[in-house]
Amino acid sequence: MGAPRLIAAKDLRLRIRDRSAIILGLIAPLALAFIFNLVFGGAFEPGGIDLSYGLVDEDHSDASVALGEVLGDVESQGILSLETFQEAGAAEAALDSNLIDAFFLVPSGFERQIHTGGEPVIEVVGDVDEQTSTQIASSIADQFATGVETANLAVATTGALAGGGASPELIASMGGDPSTAAFSYQLVEDAVPTRQLDGTTYFAAAMAVFFLFFTVQFGVLGLLEEERDGTLPRLLAAPLGRSAVVGGKALLSFALGMISMTVLIVATQVLMGAQWGAPLGVALLVVTGVLSAVGIMGLVAAGAKTAEGAGNLGSIIAVILGMLGGVFFPIGGSGDLLSKLTYLTPHAWFMRGLGDLSNGGQWTAALPAAGAMLLFAAITGVAAWLLLRRRLLA
Amino acid sequence: MKVIAIAGANLRRMLRERSNIFFVFIFPIAVILLIGVQFGGGIDPVVGLLAPEPDGLAVSVADAVRGVEAIDTRDFESEDALVTAVERGEVQAGVLIPSDIGEVAARGQIVEIGWVVRPDGLGIQLQSVVGSAIAEVMKPVGAAQFASEETGRDFETALGQATALAPAMSDISVETRTVGEALFPPSMGQFDLGAPQQLVLFTFLTALAGSAALILSRQLGISQRMLSTPTSTSTIIGGESAGRFAVAFLQGIYIMGLTWVIFRVNWGDPLGAMLILLLFSAVGAGAGMLMGAVLENEQQAAGIGVVVSLGLAALGGAMLPLELFSPTMKTVAHATPHAWALDGFAELVRHDGTTLDILPELGVLAVYATILLVLAAWRLRLALTRPA
């Protein structure tokens, strides 16, 4: 057991002196996580939409006042803010200067049109760059319009069934209020916890796992470098098994990955306020994540002809897996092919595991993701081990 | 002539390496494709849907939700799967339609439809959109419940009556229009926003990656051997710079050409676009040369190159459009050459600008290129002539 440790310790000293492992393993992920958080931080936080609307009532009728009441109700729930304007010009000016996102306009004659079977219209005028807010305003107006239509239909249906049509007498004799007909359904809210990382933690974790695959390369690639530099035969001439040599390099890879991840987790937590979740769960994810990176990069080293070739192929694979795993931007979601492909990467499992831990998740929430990464590690690791050992024979 | 020979040797060396072929030619196109597919169509929020088949009303409600224009829907098989997808953010919200809502409605009771949301999500916004679609379907149901209550007739009869009457009733229409000038006109193609961003990101990345080759040349003594021939340091520096520049420019032309042919990306005025690329490649070459002259270790150069090029790309608006930056961040962004190049492309593509309109951007890029190349030449001269 001593030999692999000795080999790993010697290489670790070399790598630290060389500084390139420090750049790729610590400085690069930290710097990029910081920059990405700075640039995307605001855009990433969800729920940031403030709805501010205007209302212009040119009709001054029961129906138009009802719209104002409906909007007032929504406002009192804290969902939007509403400002009343006397005329359309003032509302348009407010729209121009970005004081409101959109405004509702009830043209004069609105109620008369409803009762005479005309073509009543509610106008929604929105800022061209506030598409979402405008869309929501339009939906609210739609819902109000449907409510009025439902009440009218309720009266008409009652009249038809009673045989007399929708006469004023009928309306007067009704026991109920027809506007309640609009409340034949309700959306029952089921608020569920978020199992998603906040922006800062997302970038910290994404960059950490992305550069992890470059960092662990320094270990397994060392084998190919010793081969190139001619020190490998000398190492093999020593009274060591081949397993000790391969094991030493794998151990170094694992150590580099663990050091880099640990430092990054502490640093991003202290410097940027990243929230990684239950320590035991995070530790599980980190260990299995590093193992899967060692396995995959070991396999790359085993398959390459030269150290340079392995380095290049490793970079390509690390970049493709990272991109597909959603470390630069979230992948999938629409249930298409991509959202299935993404789980062919340890990156996606790592991020998903951290997401499951977020918002006070128990450490056990990380188990499925850790299991998936362990599977990656086992398959690629065993293949790499066998191939590398065989390579040493040649 | 020697300058061209040195540049040519650099170019050949780059192209012989198979991994370079991937990063220079295949990867950028793949990224443009991926981003275009993910975000190009505008990002419609996705709403998950659990809808049982047999119940007529449930099917109508589900169809109404599917028909909402502003959202995409995704069907789920079980409530658990839907709730988990909402928690993970795979879908923004979920609609749970109970299988017996037809019977509930017939009994005159309020139909309850489950609405699954996260506290931080788009729930409130989506609720109004989805709610208005459901309200439309529930119109005859509500009217029938009311009429049945009032007249004592059974629900089915009332529903038949309400459904028959509905088309004749006057509809209140909601007319929505937007005013102002759009930041991103709807005429923009799926790939039009992303392609210039990826162009500046990757040409700069490639140019910086070129620093590793320069370091290797110095380490292996190739540069020193060149100096021992009747070749001046100026020629060597010129050749090395031209090599970096050629690689970046070639990649840029390739990305522009291919995206124009395959994805129909609009690059605007060809002369203007070419000039931006030309000057931006020169900026990249200068930065790559400077790194190659200052750093001593090619692995370090590779790491620093990735950080610098991705970092500047993010800051300069090559990942998130500059238009979405805060005013402060926009000022910071314009410390990077990327932001100026992207401003130039935006002027050409979105405002149908010509070369004259982008003169300020071209001027700034030219200043960047000059400063970086002069600095790099000075440092490289020192590095080459300094006794080892």
GROMACS .gro file of C-alpha atoms in nm, chain A residues 280-281 284-285 288 349 353 356-357 362-374:
model
   22
  280LEU     CA    1  -2.267   1.470   0.429
  281GLY     CA    2  -2.471   1.477   0.110
  284LEU     CA    3  -2.104   1.196  -0.107
  285LEU     CA    4  -2.159   1.382  -0.432
  288THR     CA    5  -1.853   0.995  -0.633
  349TRP     CA    6  -2.612   1.409  -1.195
  353GLY     CA    7  -2.784   1.589  -0.663
  356ASP     CA    8  -3.200   1.780  -0.439
  357LEU     CA    9  -2.997   1.890  -0.137
  362GLN     CA   10  -3.161   1.568   0.389
  363TRP     CA   11  -2.826   1.415   0.298
  364THR     CA   12  -3.009   1.104   0.175
  365ALA     CA   13  -3.159   1.315  -0.105
  366ALA     CA   14  -2.816   1.300  -0.271
  367LEU     CA   15  -2.813   0.918  -0.281
  368PRO     CA   16  -2.968   0.863  -0.627
  369ALA     CA   17  -2.731   1.109  -0.794
  370ALA     CA   18  -2.433   0.973  -0.601
  371GLY     CA   19  -2.535   0.622  -0.708
  372ALA     CA   20  -2.549   0.723  -1.072
  373MET     CA   21  -2.203   0.879  -1.057
  374LEU     CA   22  -2.069   0.572  -0.877
   0.00000   0.00000   0.00000
